[in-house]
C-alpha positions as protocol buffer text, in pm:
chain_id: "A"
residue {
  index: 1
  type: MET
  ca { x: 7203 y: -15221 z: 2391 }
}
residue {
  index: 2
  type: GLN
  ca { x: 7076 y: -15254 z: 2739 }
}
residue {
  index: 3
  type: THR
  ca { x: 7231 y: -15005 z: 3009 }
}
residue {
  index: 4
  type: ILE
  ca { x: 7300 y: -15069 z: 3376 }
}
residue {
  index: 5
  type: SER
  ca { x: 7474 y: -14854 z: 3627 }
}
residue {
  index: 6
  type: SER
  ca { x: 7773 y: -14991 z: 3797 }
}
residue {
  index: 7
  type: ARG
  ca { x: 7596 y: -14956 z: 4135 }
}
residue {
  index: 8
  type: GLU
  ca { x: 7299 y: -15168 z: 4023 }
}
residue {
  index: 9
  type: PHE
  ca { x: 7585 y: -15422 z: 3869 }
}
residue {
  index: 10
  type: ASN
  ca { x: 7766 y: -15437 z: 4205 }
}
residue {
  index: 11
  type: GLN
  ca { x: 7431 y: -15500 z: 4372 }
}
residue {
  index: 12
  type: ASN
  ca { x: 7286 y: -15752 z: 4132 }
}
residue {
  index: 13
  type: VAL
  ca { x: 7551 y: -15913 z: 3928 }
}
residue {
  index: 14
  type: ALA
  ca { x: 7302 y: -16209 z: 3831 }
}
residue {
  index: 15
  type: LYS
  ca { x: 7058 y: -15975 z: 3674 }
}
residue {
  index: 16
  type: ALA
  ca { x: 7339 y: -15803 z: 3485 }
}
residue {
  index: 17
  type: LYS
  ca { x: 7458 y: -16180 z: 3362 }
}
residue {
  index: 18
  type: ASN
  ca { x: 7115 y: -16298 z: 3266 }
}
residue {
  index: 19
  type: MET
  ca { x: 7064 y: -15952 z: 3075 }
}
residue {
  index: 20
  type: SER
  ca { x: 7379 y: -16032 z: 2881 }
}
residue {
  index: 21
  type: ASP
  ca { x: 7273 y: -16366 z: 2768 }
}
residue {
  index: 22
  type: ILE
  ca { x: 7009 y: -16133 z: 2571 }
}
residue {
  index: 23
  type: ALA
  ca { x: 7197 y: -15876 z: 2436 }
}
residue {
  index: 24
  type: PRO
  ca { x: 7538 y: -15680 z: 2554 }
}
residue {
  index: 25
  type: VAL
  ca { x: 7494 y: -15484 z: 2858 }
}
residue {
  index: 26
  type: CYS
  ca { x: 7652 y: -15114 z: 2881 }
}
residue {
  index: 27
  type: ILE
  ca { x: 7786 y: -15061 z: 3252 }
}
residue {
  index: 28
  type: THR
  ca { x: 7789 y: -14686 z: 3327 }
}
residue {
  index: 29
  type: ASP
  ca { x: 8007 y: -14540 z: 3602 }
}
residue {
  index: 30
  type: ARG
  ca { x: 7824 y: -14177 z: 3688 }
}
residue {
  index: 31
  type: GLY
  ca { x: 7627 y: -14167 z: 3378 }
}
residue {
  index: 32
  type: GLN
  ca { x: 7906 y: -14251 z: 3139 }
}
residue {
  index: 33
  type: PRO
  ca { x: 7960 y: -14590 z: 2958 }
}
residue {
  index: 34
  type: ALA
  ca { x: 8265 y: -14766 z: 3103 }
}
residue {
  index: 35
  type: TYR
  ca { x: 8242 y: -15146 z: 3047 }
}
residue {
  index: 36
  type: VAL
  ca { x: 8049 y: -15390 z: 2799 }
}
residue {
  index: 37
  type: LEU
  ca { x: 7921 y: -15730 z: 2951 }
}
residue {
  index: 38
  type: MET
  ca { x: 7849 y: -16009 z: 2681 }
}
residue {
  index: 39
  type: ASN
  ca { x: 7831 y: -16377 z: 2723 }
}
residue {
  index: 40
  type: TYR
  ca { x: 8115 y: -16587 z: 2581 }
}
residue {
  index: 41
  type: ALA
  ca { x: 7915 y: -16674 z: 2284 }
}
residue {
  index: 42
  type: ALA
  ca { x: 7891 y: -16310 z: 2182 }
}
residue {
  index: 43
  type: TYR
  ca { x: 8250 y: -16224 z: 2218 }
}
residue {
  index: 44
  type: LYS
  ca { x: 8351 y: -16526 z: 2050 }
}
residue {
  index: 45
  type: ALA
  ca { x: 8136 y: -16407 z: 1757 }
}
residue {
  index: 46
  type: LEU
  ca { x: 8338 y: -16077 z: 1779 }
}
residue {
  index: 47
  type: GLN
  ca { x: 8679 y: -16255 z: 1761 }
}
residue {
  index: 48
  type: GLU
  ca { x: 8596 y: -16490 z: 1456 }
}
residue {
  index: 49
  type: GLY
  ca { x: 8836 y: -16403 z: 1148 }
}
residue {
  index: 50
  type: LYS
  ca { x: 9035 y: -16170 z: 1333 }
}
residue {
  index: 51
  type: PRO
  ca { x: 9394 y: -16291 z: 1303 }
}
residue {
  index: 52
  type: SER
  ca { x: 9616 y: -16287 z: 1620 }
}
residue {
  index: 53
  type: LEU
  ca { x: 9896 y: -16044 z: 1647 }
}
residue {
  index: 54
  type: ALA
  ca { x: 10159 y: -16342 z: 1576 }
}
residue {
  index: 55
  type: GLU
  ca { x: 9963 y: -16430 z: 1248 }
}
residue {
  index: 56
  type: LYS
  ca { x: 9967 y: -16067 z: 1160 }
}
residue {
  index: 57
  type: LEU
  ca { x: 10332 y: -16007 z: 1205 }
}
residue {
  index: 58
  type: SER
  ca { x: 10424 y: -16342 z: 1037 }
}
residue {
  index: 59
  type: ASP
  ca { x: 10203 y: -16238 z: 732 }
}
residue {
  index: 60
  type: PRO
  ca { x: 10426 y: -16215 z: 426 }
}
residue {
  index: 61
  type: ALA
  ca { x: 10232 y: -15907 z: 302 }
}
residue {
  index: 62
  type: SER
  ca { x: 10348 y: -15689 z: 631 }
}
residue {
  index: 63
  type: ASP
  ca { x: 10729 y: -15723 z: 536 }
}
residue {
  index: 64
  type: TRP
  ca { x: 10737 y: -15373 z: 424 }
}
residue {
  index: 65
  type: ILE
  ca { x: 10629 y: -15210 z: 759 }
}
residue {
  index: 66
  type: GLU
  ca { x: 10950 y: -15103 z: 949 }
}
residue {
  index: 67
  type: VAL
  ca { x: 10932 y: -15093 z: 1331 }
}
residue {
  index: 68
  type: GLU
  ca { x: 11204 y: -14949 z: 1491 }
}
residue {
  index: 69
  type: PHE
  ca { x: 11220 y: -14981 z: 1890 }
}
residue {
  index: 70
  type: PRO
  ca { x: 11418 y: -14721 z: 2113 }
}
residue {
  index: 71
  type: ARG
  ca { x: 11687 y: -14879 z: 2315 }
}
residue {
  index: 72
  type: CYS
  ca { x: 11607 y: -14911 z: 2684 }
}
residue {
  index: 73
  type: ILE
  ca { x: 11890 y: -14855 z: 2948 }
}
residue {
  index: 74
  type: ILE
  ca { x: 11725 y: -15006 z: 3274 }
}
residue {
  index: 75
  type: ALA
  ca { x: 12066 y: -14925 z: 3443 }
}
residue {
  index: 76
  type: ASP
  ca { x: 12456 y: -14981 z: 3483 }
}
residue {
  index: 77
  type: ARG
  ca { x: 12576 y: -15334 z: 3495 }
}
residue {
  index: 78
  type: GLU
  ca { x: 12763 y: -15277 z: 3807 }
}
residue {
  index: 79
  type: GLU
  ca { x: 12458 y: -15142 z: 3982 }
}
residue {
  index: 80
  type: LEU
  ca { x: 12283 y: -15466 z: 3896 }
}
residue {
  index: 81
  type: PHE
  ca { x: 12533 y: -15718 z: 4081 }
}
């Protein structure tokens, strides 16, 4: 994976885009990996075969999963009107 600093990225976005056409580019912030820039074809290849959240939730095999959400109280109804 190619690496570019965030400063260099900000100064030359076109260079980073050209680099990402070859392979994903790691953008560092203060020397630490912070972001990855890749072209759309590479992104789509990563997403292939992965079901969406809706597909995961509608899968009959996931019926055994129990999810309980805590009740959220926003405010008294009188305060809202």
